[in-house]
Amino acid sequence: MKSLLLLLIVCFSFLVFIPRQTQGIQFLVSCGSNSTSYADSRKWVGDDLSSNNNFTLSDLGIAAFNSTSVEDTGYTGFGPLYKSARFFSTSTSYNFTVDPGNYCVRLHFYPFQFGNYNSNDSAFDVSANDMKLITKFNISDEISWKAEKTNSNITSVVKEYYINIDLNGLQIKFVPNLNSFAFINAIEVLPTPDNLFNTNITKVGSNGLTTITDRAMETMYRLNIGGPKLKSTSDQFLYRNWDSDENFMFSVNAATMVHNTSEISYVTLNYSSVAPLLVYETARVMGNTDVVEKRFNVSWRFFVDPNFDYLIRLHFCELIYDKPNQRFFKIYINNKTAAENYDVYERAGGMNKAYFEDYFDILPQQTDTLWLQLGPDSLMSGPGTDALLNGLEIFKLSKNGNLAHVLDWTSLNGNIHPHGSAKKRLLIEEICFAIACVLALILISGGYCWYIRGKKKSKMAEDAPPGWHPLALHEAMKSTSNARPSNQVVKKYVSTPSINNRTGRKFTLSEIKAATKNFDELAVIGTGGFGKVYRGEIDGGSNIVAVKRADPLCGQGLKEFETEIEMLSKLRHRHLVSLIGYCEEKGEMILVYEFMANGTLRSHLYGSPPPADVLTYKQRVEVCVGAARGLHYLHTGSEVGIIHRDVKTTNILLDEEFVAKMSDFGLSRAGPTLDQTHVSTAVKGSFGYLDPEYFRRQQLTQKSDVYSFGVVLFEVLCGRPVIDPSLPKDQINLAEWALRWQRQRSIEKIVDPRLKGDYSLESLKKFAEIAEKCLMDEGKNRPSMGEVLWQLEYVLQLHDAYIRERESFRSTGELPFGDVPHSLSHIREDE
Ligand SMILES: *[C@@H]1O[C@H](CO)[C@@H](O)[C@H](O)[C@H]1NC(C)=O
Ligand SMILES: *[C@@H]1O[C@H](CO)[C@@H](O)[C@H](O)[C@H]1NC(C)=O
Ligand SMILES: *[C@@H]1O[C@H](CO)[C@@H](O)[C@H](O)[C@H]1NC(C)=O
Ligand SMILES: *[C@@H]1O[C@H](CO)[C@@H](O)[C@H](O)[C@H]1NC(C)=O
Ligand SMILES: *[C@@H]1O[C@H](CO)[C@@H](O)[C@H](O)[C@H]1NC(C)=O
Ligand SMILES: *[C@@H]1O[C@H](CO)[C@@H](O)[C@H](O)[C@H]1NC(C)=O
Ligand SMILES: *[C@@H]1O[C@H](CO)[C@@H](O)[C@H](O)[C@H]1NC(C)=O
Ligand SMILES: *[C@@H]1O[C@H](CO)[C@@H](O)[C@H](O)[C@H]1NC(C)=O
Ligand SMILES: *[C@@H]1O[C@H](CO)[C@@H](O)[C@H](O)[C@H]1NC(C)=O
Ligand SMILES: *[C@@H]1O[C@H](CO)[C@@H](O)[C@H](O)[C@H]1NC(C)=O
Ligand SMILES: *[C@@H]1O[C@H](CO)[C@@H](O)[C@H](O)[C@H]1NC(C)=O
Ligand SMILES: *[C@@H]1O[C@H](CO)[C@@H](O)[C@H](O)[C@H]1NC(C)=O
């Protein structure tokens, strides 16, 4: 009897839990179309009412068809759908006949031109039954935001929602804003398995559960961690796209990718609709096995809409270890502990078993970033300290019947530009081409160097309205994002027509003259081999810029100048000084850069007059991390890689928030693949920073930059010039002198006394070790810039941990583990 009952329960649970794709009908609607089309390997019906499709449209609006309108990235596979759209100038709704239940709704928007209607001019609200999905939709803002936050070159917006429908029918309503109109390209309504989301979810930072009912959700991110993009065709249930995660990682080098494709299965059958198995085949684990003590976090950062609650779904599957206790870790969401002592093997009950874990978190007020971090469990020190993650989804939860968030660039400006290299991939070919041109330029123009140097920094920093840089950057980004497919681009290089708007803003000479008070000598903030750099005010004084005016005697040709602009405008990165625009008029060749309020790194380390404010140890490390990131991008951001060739503290500039940016990279040269010529006659670079190997063999590699960067690291640590002829002979050359101390493991004796010992000794030692490795005699023994970057981040974490321990020591009186506050006992030997 009992077993019969059990059998019944088992059968019943199968009935309930096996996801049925055909539970309810699905709608794939191609709006504005009168025919059936195939896109994304699926069949879509036109919304023309001549056939009964089980849905109605309250107002026909305007059916728009434009055969030349094609989505140009070819990435989504939705091209055919984006040839038609429907425009509405009055409130209009699609009514779908559906049963009560859970549905996934996707809305496709693609900028579309039809007669006088251009989607770019539309402004409207969208709701689904009573749930507000979108307010004040602005397609071009939406695309720019997404392209930037996800570091991709998207051209369309697909919004995905999960909605519970409790009465018959789904009404998707488009309401144009005042004097405007609405548009839509395609709509998907897909029934979802009831058990796709649990109602009771672990709340981060408390031991309790949160019950989520009657809330709608919007998908913010869906990532295949450590693996490639997965197309919708690999998901038989909901046709979800999975992006790759590297653009969201705080430090890609902190984690390595692993995969195992054999025999992965779901922990329980009902998980099969949660994510395709492909997601579980790849993962990231903690990187860099050199570090015995893995005291760091693997971190991902996401931009999200402020003032909402989020559901964070982590997908796990242990791919490597076949027993428990091999790796356990902590999960942090928004710097709060979500789980401790987490052992994937144990939770799944085995290896290669796929499952997921959901967390609920309320973002702090006004926060627009969401952090996910996996780190060691300090209670469990030892070899088992490692982390793993296979997939990640972030959903925004509705609040009081609302999911809409109005993008507000002005309020976001303070926080845009995560760290990534926007438009990287799109531009690779263009960069290659530009590099070839720059090579030619270098050969022609020979020795040629320029730099901006910020002076009178504090006054100017006050003058500069906060947060204008990102705005200017954003304008420039927008113009580069307009790039069309590449055949046009190549032609452009060949025929050199006048520069178009992809290269940033074009200034007139009179604008430049007004900005610099007719090249006022008082506005000069630096000079270089090519001419002078002026501080300029544009846009009626609201924006400050650095204006580089080429000296006509320098002989740089117009064509090279244009190539230079092209190249510079392609190299966009938070840690590279960006080009805002240019001016070519009456034989003048002028470049306009973002203004770096805090000038050169060197001016903050030493010199005359001595720097007023001493950079703290943490600031110094952060500056080095930033510069390393910029260099790493130069080295790896394009296929050929770019060698800076003149890494030094005067080419590292600091903005008003002391964010470090590399400058002078426009004159760098392409990496080894293009560098077969070896025509370089004189060894270029700056004395004191020069790679001895480059000197010997006249061969340039990225490791030459690493060497120079090593010198920078010692310069930052010791706070003295790289060459100081006033010192005794054995101290003149910083690199040699510092290396001697470092080899004796007594680097702390020559640290900048102005730091007053306010740093973690452990962190300092690590820092010096990196510098030492960078200065290895042979390039092949030096680390790559990526490794340097990763190690420096570790240095920062060591220091932060020390500060935290010291604070807790101060507040609790308990002696911390590890570092004893050595500053108490530490005595510096005077030179
Ligand atoms: C369908 O729409 C296309 C494009 O607007 C039009 O050329 C064609 O005549 C329409 N066909 C029917 C049967 O209405
Ligand atoms: C409309 O719905 C009915 C039942 O729900 C179904 O049999 C029919 O095929 C649907 N029609 C279309 C065009 O999808
Ligand atoms: C669509 O549905 C709403 C409510 O569900 C109803 O008020 C409206 O009249 C319907 N429109 C059409 C064209 O069926
Ligand atoms: C960007 O565009 C290029 C070509 O237009 C395409 O090959 C590439 O896949 C796109 N990248 C992304 C991330 O969409
Ligand atoms: C809409 O604006 C974007 C720039 O914001 C532009 O790239 C695109 O071509 C425009 N689309 C149409 C159809 O005009
Ligand atoms: C189709 O789109 C292109 C550009 O997107 C535009 O130039 C053209 O005018 C549009 N055609 C019609 C019929 O509106
Ligand atoms: C959309 O946003 C862009 C840039 O923020 C703005 O130029 C444009 O006027 C907006 N469109 C509408 C219809 O408001
Ligand atoms: C899967 O089924 C189990 C019971 O067999 C249930 O506890 C769990 O919530 C279900 N999970 C999902 C995602 O449906
Ligand atoms: C969720 O928790 C509530 C109590 O907080 C409980 O009554 C309910 O049964 C739980 N639901 C599920 C599906 O576990
Ligand atoms: C992949 O998983 C299988 C077990 O299914 C295991 O035998 C094998 O060692 C794993 N491969 C790696 C590289 O860990
Ligand atoms: C990892 O991140 C969490 C949350 O931000 C933080 O509390 C912890 O100290 C970090 N661990 C390390 C080793 O940096
Ligand atoms: C959370 O942690 C990240 C990385 O460690 C840090 O940058 C951020 O400032 C922290 N946020 C808060 C609110 O402490």
Short mmCIF file of C-alpha atoms and ligand atoms in Angstrom, two decimals, residues 17 195 198 268 270-271 356, ligand 8:
data_model
loop_
_atom_site.label_atom_id
_atom_site.label_comp_id
_atom_site.label_asym_id
_atom_site.label_seq_id
_atom_site.Cartn_x
_atom_site.Cartn_y
_atom_site.Cartn_z
CA PHE A 17 7.76 18.84 -12.86
CA ASN A 195 8.98 25.73 -11.57
CA ASN A 198 11.28 29.27 -6.74
CA THR A 268 17.18 16.56 -10.92
CA ASN A 270 13.23 19.32 -13.51
CA TYR A 271 16.31 21.51 -13.81
CA PHE A 356 21.83 26.35 -9.46
C1 LIG B 8 12.61 20.30 -8.73
O1 LIG B 8 11.93 19.33 -8.04
C2 LIG B 8 12.18 19.29 -6.65
C3 LIG B 8 11.40 18.13 -6.08
O2 LIG B 8 11.56 17.02 -6.89
C4 LIG B 8 11.73 20.59 -6.02
O3 LIG B 8 12.06 20.61 -4.65
C5 LIG B 8 12.46 21.73 -6.69
O4 LIG B 8 11.97 22.96 -6.21
C6 LIG B 8 12.25 21.68 -8.19
N1 LIG B 8 13.05 22.70 -8.77
C7 LIG B 8 12.73 23.32 -9.86
C8 LIG B 8 13.66 24.37 -10.36
O5 LIG B 8 11.75 23.11 -10.45
#
